[in-house]
mmCIF file of C-alpha atoms in Angstrom:
data_model
loop_
_atom_site.group_PDB
_atom_site.id
_atom_site.type_symbol
_atom_site.label_atom_id
_atom_site.label_comp_id
_atom_site.label_asym_id
_atom_site.label_seq_id
_atom_site.Cartn_x
_atom_site.Cartn_y
_atom_site.Cartn_z
ATOM 1 C CA MET A 1 20.430 165.600 -77.671
ATOM 2 C CA SER A 2 21.845 168.909 -78.197
ATOM 3 C CA MET A 3 22.087 168.849 -82.051
ATOM 4 C CA ASN A 4 20.019 166.617 -84.252
ATOM 5 C CA ARG A 5 20.451 165.094 -87.836
ATOM 6 C CA ARG A 6 17.821 167.845 -89.026
ATOM 7 C CA GLN A 7 19.818 170.524 -87.940
ATOM 8 C CA PHE A 8 23.045 169.086 -89.058
ATOM 9 C CA GLY A 9 21.398 168.884 -92.762
ATOM 10 C CA ALA A 10 21.226 172.523 -92.887
ATOM 11 C CA ILE A 11 25.142 172.629 -91.697
ATOM 12 C CA ALA A 12 26.370 170.160 -93.785
ATOM 13 C CA ALA A 13 24.358 171.137 -96.933
ATOM 14 C CA ALA A 14 24.641 167.205 -97.798
ATOM 15 C CA PHE A 15 23.159 166.959 -101.736
ATOM 16 C CA GLY A 16 27.103 163.422 -99.992
ATOM 17 C CA LEU A 17 34.159 163.476 -95.735
ATOM 18 C CA ALA A 18 48.326 163.732 -84.419
ATOM 19 C CA GLY A 19 49.688 161.594 -82.378
ATOM 20 C CA CYS A 20 49.471 161.127 -78.560
ATOM 21 C CA SER A 21 50.726 164.836 -78.046
ATOM 22 C CA GLY A 22 47.922 166.174 -80.434
ATOM 23 C CA VAL A 23 50.307 167.367 -83.125
ATOM 24 C CA SER A 24 48.582 167.192 -86.413
ATOM 25 C CA THR A 25 51.166 165.878 -88.442
ATOM 26 C CA THR A 26 49.907 162.247 -88.775
ATOM 27 C CA SER A 27 51.508 159.662 -86.839
ATOM 28 C CA GLY A 28 49.403 156.899 -88.084
ATOM 29 C CA PRO A 29 47.791 155.583 -91.279
ATOM 30 C CA VAL A 30 45.748 158.111 -93.373
ATOM 31 C CA PRO A 31 42.894 156.652 -95.165
ATOM 32 C CA SER A 32 43.680 156.080 -98.980
ATOM 33 C CA GLY A 33 41.699 158.128 -101.508
ATOM 34 C CA LEU A 34 41.716 161.456 -99.669
ATOM 35 C CA ALA A 35 42.079 164.966 -101.445
ATOM 36 C CA ASP A 36 45.221 166.349 -100.492
ATOM 37 C CA ASP A 37 43.565 169.082 -98.103
ATOM 38 C CA LEU A 38 41.671 166.651 -96.270
ATOM 39 C CA ARG A 39 45.236 164.994 -95.129
ATOM 40 C CA PRO A 40 46.579 166.602 -91.595
ATOM 41 C CA ALA A 41 48.503 169.549 -92.052
ATOM 42 C CA ARG A 42 50.644 171.240 -89.648
ATOM 43 C CA ASN A 43 48.618 173.906 -87.293
ATOM 44 C CA ALA A 44 50.036 175.136 -83.992
ATOM 45 C CA GLY A 45 46.788 176.719 -82.937
ATOM 46 C CA TYR A 46 44.769 173.541 -83.613
ATOM 47 C CA ASP A 47 47.738 171.531 -81.470
ATOM 48 C CA SER A 48 47.091 173.764 -78.376
ATOM 49 C CA TRP A 49 43.237 173.557 -78.943
ATOM 50 C CA VAL A 50 43.657 169.858 -78.896
ATOM 51 C CA ALA A 51 45.786 169.389 -75.833
ATOM 52 C CA SER A 52 43.244 171.735 -74.127
ATOM 53 C CA PHE A 53 40.267 169.650 -75.327
ATOM 54 C CA ARG A 54 41.898 166.629 -73.970
ATOM 55 C CA GLU A 55 42.380 167.983 -70.783
ATOM 56 C CA ARG A 56 38.712 168.746 -70.756
ATOM 57 C CA ALA A 57 37.792 165.528 -71.983
ATOM 58 C CA VAL A 58 39.808 163.748 -68.984
ATOM 59 C CA SER A 59 37.885 166.013 -66.718
ATOM 60 C CA GLN A 60 34.567 164.537 -68.135
ATOM 61 C CA GLY A 61 35.730 161.204 -67.643
ATOM 62 C CA PHE A 62 37.299 160.004 -70.693
ATOM 63 C CA SER A 63 40.717 158.144 -69.953
ATOM 64 C CA ARG A 64 43.928 159.475 -71.473
ATOM 65 C CA ASP A 65 44.543 156.058 -73.244
ATOM 66 C CA LEU A 66 41.136 156.121 -75.108
ATOM 67 C CA LEU A 67 42.003 160.052 -76.064
ATOM 68 C CA SER A 68 45.384 158.650 -77.201
ATOM 69 C CA ALA A 69 43.829 156.185 -79.591
ATOM 70 C CA ALA A 70 41.221 158.572 -80.477
ATOM 71 C CA PHE A 71 43.687 161.194 -81.928
ATOM 72 C CA ARG A 72 46.449 158.752 -83.095
ATOM 73 C CA GLY A 73 46.915 159.470 -86.572
ATOM 74 C CA THR A 74 44.457 162.552 -86.956
ATOM 75 C CA GLY A 75 45.205 166.250 -87.347
ATOM 76 C CA TYR A 76 43.859 169.700 -88.826
ATOM 77 C CA LEU A 77 42.357 169.087 -91.895
ATOM 78 C CA PRO A 78 42.372 172.459 -93.906
ATOM 79 C CA GLY A 79 39.882 170.973 -96.667
ATOM 80 C CA VAL A 80 37.105 170.824 -94.132
ATOM 81 C CA VAL A 81 37.386 174.102 -92.964
ATOM 82 C CA LYS A 82 37.435 175.321 -96.780
ATOM 83 C CA ARG A 83 34.302 173.214 -97.688
ATOM 84 C CA ASP A 84 32.619 174.676 -94.491
ATOM 85 C CA ARG A 85 33.436 178.349 -95.227
ATOM 86 C CA ASN A 86 32.559 177.750 -99.268
ATOM 87 C CA GLN A 87 29.005 176.657 -98.270
ATOM 88 C CA THR A 88 26.880 179.113 -100.805
ATOM 89 C CA GLU A 89 23.523 180.191 -100.018
ATOM 90 C CA PHE A 90 22.639 178.976 -103.951
ATOM 91 C CA LYS A 91 20.060 176.445 -103.820
ATOM 92 C CA ARG A 92 19.376 174.027 -106.642
ATOM 93 C CA THR A 93 15.922 174.292 -108.273
ATOM 94 C CA LEU A 94 13.335 170.974 -107.587
ATOM 95 C CA GLU A 95 13.579 170.304 -111.152
ATOM 96 C CA ASP A 96 17.816 170.035 -110.858
ATOM 97 C CA TYR A 97 17.497 168.592 -107.251
ATOM 98 C CA LEU A 98 15.212 165.257 -108.520
ATOM 99 C CA SER A 99 17.296 165.057 -111.808
ATOM 100 C CA ILE A 100 20.113 164.176 -109.522
ATOM 101 C CA ALA A 101 18.447 162.514 -106.535
ATOM 102 C CA VAL A 102 15.727 160.490 -108.970
ATOM 103 C CA SER A 103 18.214 159.866 -111.650
ATOM 104 C CA ASP A 104 17.791 156.618 -113.871
ATOM 105 C CA GLU A 105 20.767 155.258 -112.560
ATOM 106 C CA ARG A 106 19.697 155.913 -108.726
ATOM 107 C CA VAL A 107 16.635 154.300 -109.298
ATOM 108 C CA SER A 108 17.963 151.335 -111.259
ATOM 109 C CA LYS A 109 20.459 150.932 -108.377
ATOM 110 C CA GLY A 110 17.852 151.329 -106.126
ATOM 111 C CA ARG A 111 15.609 148.718 -107.176
ATOM 112 C CA ALA A 112 18.551 146.326 -107.343
ATOM 113 C CA ALA A 113 19.504 147.067 -103.645
ATOM 114 C CA TYR A 114 16.307 146.613 -102.596
ATOM 115 C CA ALA A 115 16.135 143.399 -104.084
ATOM 116 C CA ARG A 116 19.466 142.335 -102.757
ATOM 117 C CA HIS A 117 18.652 143.361 -98.942
ATOM 118 C CA ARG A 118 15.165 142.476 -99.311
ATOM 119 C CA SER A 119 14.995 140.004 -96.432
ATOM 120 C CA THR A 120 16.512 142.526 -94.046
ATOM 121 C CA LEU A 121 14.661 145.208 -95.230
ATOM 122 C CA ALA A 122 11.324 143.153 -94.385
ATOM 123 C CA ALA A 123 12.482 142.233 -91.000
ATOM 124 C CA ILE A 124 13.045 146.239 -90.552
ATOM 125 C CA GLU A 125 9.879 147.256 -91.529
ATOM 126 C CA ARG A 126 8.230 144.603 -89.261
ATOM 127 C CA LYS A 127 10.146 146.120 -86.428
ATOM 128 C CA TYR A 128 9.997 149.720 -86.941
ATOM 129 C CA GLY A 129 7.093 150.087 -89.029
ATOM 130 C CA VAL A 130 8.954 151.934 -91.833
ATOM 131 C CA GLU A 131 8.593 150.758 -95.111
ATOM 132 C CA ALA A 132 11.583 149.115 -96.855
ATOM 133 C CA HIS A 133 11.465 151.163 -100.013
ATOM 134 C CA VAL A 134 11.442 154.489 -97.783
ATOM 135 C CA VAL A 135 14.430 153.151 -96.001
ATOM 136 C CA THR A 136 16.187 152.307 -99.368
ATOM 137 C CA ALA A 137 15.334 155.549 -100.538
ATOM 138 C CA ILE A 138 17.066 157.296 -97.656
ATOM 139 C CA TRP A 139 20.007 154.852 -98.298
ATOM 140 C CA GLY A 140 20.229 155.931 -101.733
ATOM 141 C CA LEU A 141 20.316 159.677 -100.925
ATOM 142 C CA GLU A 142 22.749 159.561 -98.114
ATOM 143 C CA SER A 143 25.615 157.499 -99.525
ATOM 144 C CA PHE A 144 24.420 155.995 -103.254
ATOM 145 C CA PHE A 145 23.561 152.741 -101.495
ATOM 146 C CA GLY A 146 26.727 152.575 -99.680
ATOM 147 C CA GLU A 147 29.231 153.446 -102.336
ATOM 148 C CA ARG A 148 29.865 157.021 -100.966
ATOM 149 C CA ARG A 149 30.140 156.737 -97.245
ATOM 150 C CA GLY A 150 33.131 159.125 -96.591
ATOM 151 C CA ASN A 151 36.511 158.265 -95.578
ATOM 152 C CA VAL A 152 37.512 161.065 -93.588
ATOM 153 C CA PRO A 153 38.433 160.258 -90.084
ATOM 154 C CA VAL A 154 35.601 161.891 -88.012
ATOM 155 C CA VAL A 155 38.034 162.721 -85.137
ATOM 156 C CA SER A 156 39.948 164.965 -87.244
ATOM 157 C CA ALA A 157 36.703 166.468 -88.827
ATOM 158 C CA THR A 158 34.858 167.269 -85.973
ATOM 159 C CA SER A 159 37.919 168.609 -83.732
ATOM 160 C CA THR A 160 39.010 170.986 -87.058
ATOM 161 C CA LEU A 161 35.685 172.543 -87.139
ATOM 162 C CA ALA A 162 35.478 172.584 -83.485
ATOM 163 C CA TYR A 163 39.139 174.447 -83.040
ATOM 164 C CA ASP A 164 37.998 176.819 -86.341
ATOM 165 C CA GLY A 165 35.332 178.216 -84.377
ATOM 166 C CA ARG A 166 32.470 179.121 -86.650
ATOM 167 C CA ARG A 167 30.163 176.626 -85.090
ATOM 168 C CA GLY A 168 32.785 175.522 -82.329
ATOM 169 C CA GLN A 169 30.271 174.352 -79.795
ATOM 170 C CA LEU A 170 28.143 172.623 -82.028
ATOM 171 C CA PHE A 171 31.173 170.401 -83.382
ATOM 172 C CA GLU A 172 32.654 169.734 -80.145
ATOM 173 C CA LYS A 173 29.473 168.202 -78.831
ATOM 174 C CA GLN A 174 29.980 166.286 -81.921
ATOM 175 C CA LEU A 175 33.339 165.138 -80.973
ATOM 176 C CA ILE A 176 32.558 164.362 -77.632
ATOM 177 C CA ALA A 177 29.869 162.187 -78.974
ATOM 178 C CA ALA A 178 32.711 160.355 -81.479
ATOM 179 C CA LEU A 179 34.898 159.926 -78.202
ATOM 180 C CA LYS A 180 31.568 158.048 -76.447
ATOM 181 C CA ILE A 181 30.986 155.849 -79.535
ATOM 182 C CA LEU A 182 34.996 154.869 -79.353
ATOM 183 C CA GLU A 183 34.253 154.515 -75.308
ATOM 184 C CA GLY A 184 31.255 152.401 -76.249
ATOM 185 C CA GLY A 185 33.731 149.874 -78.549
ATOM 186 C CA HIS A 186 31.124 150.165 -81.612
ATOM 187 C CA VAL A 187 34.138 150.908 -83.882
ATOM 188 C CA ALA A 188 37.709 150.874 -83.940
ATOM 189 C CA PRO A 189 39.380 154.317 -84.047
ATOM 190 C CA ARG A 190 40.797 153.755 -87.292
ATOM 191 C CA ASP A 191 37.473 152.648 -88.851
ATOM 192 C CA LEU A 192 35.624 155.662 -87.400
ATOM 193 C CA THR A 193 35.088 157.535 -90.791
ATOM 194 C CA GLY A 194 32.727 159.915 -92.502
ATOM 195 C CA SER A 195 32.189 162.921 -94.510
ATOM 196 C CA TRP A 196 34.182 166.056 -94.183
ATOM 197 C CA ALA A 197 31.739 167.370 -91.571
ATOM 198 C CA GLY A 198 31.315 163.925 -89.621
ATOM 199 C CA ALA A 199 28.358 162.551 -90.907
ATOM 200 C CA MET A 200 28.779 158.440 -90.976
ATOM 201 C CA GLY A 201 27.927 155.494 -92.348
ATOM 202 C CA HIS A 202 25.420 154.418 -95.230
ATOM 203 C CA THR A 203 22.936 156.590 -93.775
ATOM 204 C CA GLN A 204 25.106 159.575 -92.733
ATOM 205 C CA PHE A 205 24.397 159.447 -88.879
ATOM 206 C CA ILE A 206 26.054 162.287 -87.137
ATOM 207 C CA PRO A 207 27.741 161.319 -84.054
ATOM 208 C CA THR A 208 25.098 162.661 -81.539
ATOM 209 C CA SER A 209 22.287 161.038 -83.750
ATOM 210 C CA TYR A 210 24.068 157.741 -83.440
ATOM 211 C CA LEU A 211 24.205 157.991 -79.702
ATOM 212 C CA SER A 212 20.334 158.524 -79.657
ATOM 213 C CA PHE A 213 19.237 156.478 -82.529
ATOM 214 C CA ALA A 214 21.748 153.865 -83.507
ATOM 215 C CA VAL A 215 20.745 149.998 -83.067
ATOM 216 C CA ASP A 216 22.434 146.813 -83.202
ATOM 217 C CA PHE A 217 20.364 145.073 -85.440
ATOM 218 C CA THR A 218 22.520 142.019 -86.138
ATOM 219 C CA GLY A 219 22.952 141.184 -82.686
ATOM 220 C CA ASP A 220 26.893 141.043 -82.581
ATOM 221 C CA GLY A 221 27.129 143.556 -79.696
ATOM 222 C CA ARG A 222 28.155 146.502 -81.872
ATOM 223 C CA LYS A 223 25.896 149.208 -83.487
ATOM 224 C CA ASP A 224 28.038 148.819 -86.684
ATOM 225 C CA ILE A 225 26.710 151.556 -89.177
ATOM 226 C CA TRP A 226 30.612 151.473 -90.993
ATOM 227 C CA SER A 227 31.063 148.143 -92.590
ATOM 228 C CA ASP A 228 29.814 146.873 -95.869
ATOM 229 C CA ASP A 229 26.900 145.242 -94.102
ATOM 230 C CA PRO A 230 24.427 148.004 -94.227
ATOM 231 C CA SER A 231 22.012 146.075 -91.850
ATOM 232 C CA ASP A 232 22.669 148.317 -88.694
ATOM 233 C CA SER A 233 22.427 151.580 -90.706
ATOM 234 C CA LEU A 234 19.327 150.568 -92.391
ATOM 235 C CA ALA A 235 17.530 149.559 -89.114
ATOM 236 C CA SER A 236 19.068 152.884 -87.088
ATOM 237 C CA THR A 237 17.540 154.722 -90.051
ATOM 238 C CA ALA A 238 13.958 153.071 -89.463
ATOM 239 C CA ALA A 239 14.243 153.682 -85.888
ATOM 240 C CA TYR A 240 15.238 157.427 -86.285
ATOM 241 C CA LEU A 241 11.921 157.876 -88.298
ATOM 242 C CA SER A 242 9.836 155.603 -85.844
ATOM 243 C CA ARG A 243 10.929 157.928 -82.894
ATOM 244 C CA ASN A 244 10.209 161.021 -84.998
ATOM 245 C CA GLY A 245 6.356 160.611 -85.895
ATOM 246 C CA TRP A 246 6.660 158.106 -88.827
ATOM 247 C CA GLN A 247 3.315 156.570 -89.506
ATOM 248 C CA THR A 248 3.292 152.893 -90.886
ATOM 249 C CA GLY A 249 0.913 152.658 -94.005
ATOM 250 C CA LEU A 250 0.410 156.456 -94.688
ATOM 251 C CA ALA A 251 2.115 157.431 -97.988
ATOM 252 C CA TRP A 252 4.621 160.502 -97.419
ATOM 253 C CA GLY A 253 2.461 162.315 -100.154
ATOM 254 C CA GLY A 254 2.386 162.473 -103.571
ATOM 255 C CA GLU A 255 2.182 164.436 -106.712
ATOM 256 C CA ALA A 256 -1.044 166.285 -106.399
ATOM 257 C CA GLY A 257 -3.926 164.999 -108.159
ATOM 258 C CA ALA A 258 -6.675 162.417 -108.247
ATOM 259 C CA ASN A 259 -4.579 159.708 -106.612
ATOM 260 C CA ALA A 260 -2.612 161.737 -104.179
ATOM 261 C CA PRO A 261 -3.188 161.110 -100.675
ATOM 262 C CA ALA A 262 -4.975 164.326 -98.744
ATOM 263 C CA GLY A 263 -2.747 166.623 -97.301
ATOM 264 C CA THR A 264 -1.138 169.940 -97.307
ATOM 265 C CA VAL A 265 -0.347 171.061 -100.677
ATOM 266 C CA ILE A 266 3.125 173.012 -101.818
ATOM 267 C CA GLN A 267 4.810 173.748 -104.656
ATOM 268 C CA PRO A 268 8.482 174.371 -104.036
ATOM 269 C CA GLN A 269 9.058 175.628 -107.616
ATOM 270 C CA ALA A 270 7.151 178.263 -109.501
ATOM 271 C CA GLY A 271 5.481 176.791 -112.263
ATOM 272 C CA GLY A 272 6.269 173.419 -111.280
ATOM 273 C CA PRO A 273 4.478 170.410 -109.869
ATOM 274 C CA LYS A 274 2.320 170.476 -106.957
ATOM 275 C CA PHE A 275 2.562 167.843 -103.976
ATOM 276 C CA SER A 276 0.013 166.923 -101.675
ATOM 277 C CA THR A 277 2.177 166.047 -98.370
ATOM 278 C CA THR A 278 1.201 163.982 -95.232
ATOM 279 C CA ALA A 279 2.661 163.681 -91.520
ATOM 280 C CA ASN A 280 5.086 161.295 -93.191
ATOM 281 C CA PHE A 281 6.753 163.982 -95.344
ATOM 282 C CA ARG A 282 7.221 165.702 -92.081
ATOM 283 C CA ALA A 283 8.834 162.872 -90.494
ATOM 284 C CA LEU A 284 11.349 162.791 -93.559
ATOM 285 C CA LYS A 285 12.176 166.495 -92.784
ATOM 286 C CA ARG A 286 13.368 165.391 -89.379
ATOM 287 C CA TYR A 287 15.997 163.561 -91.064
ATOM 288 C CA ASN A 288 16.834 166.556 -93.289
ATOM 289 C CA ASN A 289 14.784 169.963 -92.794
ATOM 290 C CA SER A 290 14.369 170.654 -96.664
ATOM 291 C CA ASP A 291 11.198 170.355 -98.888
ATOM 292 C CA ALA A 292 13.286 169.227 -101.818
ATOM 293 C CA TYR A 293 15.212 166.418 -99.466
ATOM 294 C CA ALA A 294 11.631 164.946 -98.468
ATOM 295 C CA ILE A 295 10.557 165.145 -101.831
ATOM 296 C CA GLY A 296 13.329 163.548 -103.237
ATOM 297 C CA VAL A 297 13.218 160.853 -100.760
ATOM 298 C CA GLY A 298 9.367 160.158 -101.138
ATOM 299 C CA HIS A 299 9.632 159.968 -105.070
ATOM 300 C CA LEU A 300 12.510 157.871 -105.316
ATOM 301 C CA SER A 301 10.827 155.649 -102.693
ATOM 302 C CA ASP A 302 8.009 155.570 -105.140
ATOM 303 C CA ARG A 303 9.912 154.590 -108.399
ATOM 304 C CA ILE A 304 11.775 152.254 -106.101
ATOM 305 C CA ALA A 305 8.752 150.562 -105.517
ATOM 306 C CA GLY A 306 7.803 150.347 -109.239
ATOM 307 C CA ARG A 307 5.901 153.685 -109.690
ATOM 308 C CA GLY A 308 6.278 155.840 -112.835
ATOM 309 C CA PRO A 309 8.024 159.471 -112.894
ATOM 310 C CA LEU A 310 6.042 162.817 -112.229
ATOM 311 C CA ARG A 311 3.441 163.669 -114.505
ATOM 312 C CA GLY A 312 3.673 167.273 -113.974
ATOM 313 C CA SER A 313 6.733 169.359 -116.227
ATOM 314 C CA PHE A 314 8.957 172.195 -115.104
ATOM 315 C CA PRO A 315 8.890 175.696 -116.573
ATOM 316 C CA PRO A 316 11.889 176.829 -119.089
ATOM 317 C CA ASP A 317 15.111 177.982 -116.607
ATOM 318 C CA LYS A 318 16.450 181.463 -116.505
ATOM 319 C CA TYR A 319 18.254 181.022 -119.731
ATOM 320 C CA GLY A 320 14.812 179.793 -121.594
ATOM 321 C CA LEU A 321 15.997 176.236 -121.762
ATOM 322 C CA THR A 322 13.916 173.524 -120.963
ATOM 323 C CA LYS A 323 15.416 170.232 -119.392
ATOM 324 C CA ASP A 324 15.138 168.496 -122.667
ATOM 325 C CA ASP A 325 17.186 171.603 -124.188
ATOM 326 C CA ARG A 326 19.772 171.535 -121.345
ATOM 327 C CA ILE A 327 20.572 167.558 -122.098
ATOM 328 C CA ALA A 328 20.886 167.900 -125.916
ATOM 329 C CA LEU A 329 23.077 171.072 -125.077
ATOM 330 C CA GLN A 330 25.272 168.642 -122.989
ATOM 331 C CA ARG A 331 25.262 166.155 -125.472
ATOM 332 C CA GLY A 332 26.348 168.580 -128.226
ATOM 333 C CA LEU A 333 29.312 169.780 -126.236
ATOM 334 C CA THR A 334 30.355 166.022 -125.665
ATOM 335 C CA SER A 335 30.140 165.232 -129.335
ATOM 336 C CA SER A 336 32.142 168.326 -130.147
ATOM 337 C CA GLY A 337 35.122 167.115 -127.505
ATOM 338 C CA PHE A 338 34.132 168.819 -124.688
ATOM 339 C CA GLY A 339 33.113 166.530 -122.121
ATOM 340 C CA THR A 340 30.565 167.602 -119.671
ATOM 341 C CA GLY A 341 30.461 164.551 -117.431
ATOM 342 C CA GLY A 342 27.218 163.379 -118.358
ATOM 343 C CA ALA A 343 23.923 164.582 -119.837
ATOM 344 C CA ASP A 344 21.462 165.059 -116.869
ATOM 345 C CA GLY A 345 20.024 168.326 -117.871
ATOM 346 C CA VAL A 346 21.861 169.783 -114.710
ATOM 347 C CA ILE A 347 24.276 172.685 -115.326
ATOM 348 C CA GLY A 348 27.047 172.218 -113.030
ATOM 349 C CA PRO A 349 30.541 173.204 -112.987
ATOM 350 C CA LYS A 350 31.768 170.521 -115.710
ATOM 351 C CA THR A 351 28.986 171.841 -117.931
ATOM 352 C CA ARG A 352 30.172 175.371 -117.456
ATOM 353 C CA GLU A 353 33.622 174.334 -117.830
ATOM 354 C CA ALA A 354 32.749 172.699 -121.355
ATOM 355 C CA ILE A 355 30.694 175.794 -122.497
ATOM 356 C CA SER A 356 33.695 178.098 -121.925
ATOM 357 C CA ALA A 357 36.196 175.618 -123.654
ATOM 358 C CA TYR A 358 33.742 175.648 -126.416
ATOM 359 C CA GLN A 359 33.291 179.377 -126.429
ATOM 360 C CA GLN A 360 37.094 179.933 -126.286
ATOM 361 C CA ARG A 361 37.617 177.734 -128.958
ATOM 362 C CA GLN A 362 34.862 179.465 -131.438
ATOM 363 C CA GLY A 363 36.262 182.779 -130.500
ATOM 364 C CA LEU A 364 33.142 183.718 -128.735
ATOM 365 C CA PRO A 365 32.885 185.597 -125.703
ATOM 366 C CA VAL A 366 33.812 183.322 -122.522
ATOM 367 C CA THR A 367 30.885 183.449 -120.041
ATOM 368 C CA GLY A 368 30.238 179.705 -119.331
ATOM 369 C CA GLU A 369 26.565 180.529 -119.435
ATOM 370 C CA PRO A 370 24.104 178.253 -121.493
ATOM 371 C CA SER A 371 21.703 179.829 -124.052
ATOM 372 C CA LEU A 372 19.403 179.088 -126.750
ATOM 373 C CA GLU A 373 21.812 180.577 -129.337
ATOM 374 C CA LEU A 374 24.673 178.135 -127.790
ATOM 375 C CA LEU A 375 22.188 175.251 -128.437
ATOM 376 C CA ARG A 376 21.264 176.222 -132.013
ATOM 377 C CA ARG A 377 25.243 176.242 -132.617
ATOM 378 C CA LEU A 378 25.948 172.999 -131.381
ATOM 379 C CA GLY A 379 22.771 171.420 -132.979
#
């Protein structure tokens, strides 16, 4: 496989997606609920690229009928290029990441999803040796337990990124893999949807990973990771981990301490908790090559299984605020009429917008930055 999901994790930064002649004006149905910039737009250069690609695809053995069906209703998506180019080098702190990845809501939904699909998850665990709560945790981080699978046409997304050229070769390979998926009859062209970067289904497989690891767990003749039934997706994830070094019965790791399994100790955030990690932690990183992601999956899986929150604490942020301070600030802003979209202690765009609006209303310098003084004012 020329590009695996581990490599794609860095490209997509996932923390959650023309008619027969190749024209970029849609000639078929466009999924509802898409942002305007994720709908096909006219682009003559893209149209020429698609025409050339289709001839290359025919030379590789794809039928013209398949290509016509695959590209019907698809086109150039300007929002895909914007999202790809706007990926910043900014990285959340581990504390912020875990506040999102292992939120109370995600833990609650995870336990409910685990209970709801207990028999299927148990059967997957028996076959592939990957513990059910681990598979459930990946499901939760990748698509919020199926609620956020993405509805961007994969052929549009991958062809747009292949044409754009920044990672053209990589995404042309994903486009070819998407055509092979259609050729195999696993999904109808209109249902081949995913994230803006082409990751698909309940556990966000990229097309090449699908070809290498997807399984037909239900036995219906299709490896269907797109339907509301998550069985094939969850089994495919277990198959992926099993083939990438997962050891049955071995904990991923844990917060360093008396009950942690022996392993490599890491401290991803200075001043924060340390974690003892095992070979299964490294297997999780094959799914997404990020320490934070693997800790997020591991800790969420522990919480789904009934274990408690982390014992260690994180230091104040660069503004001198602890997580409790940031939550209090968000609540203060909301109660003052400046909504932050929730109080999770993560200072994101909505909180910064609320701070700016509050500062403007109060005649203060508008910075959008949190501070201890702002917290005192709101208190």
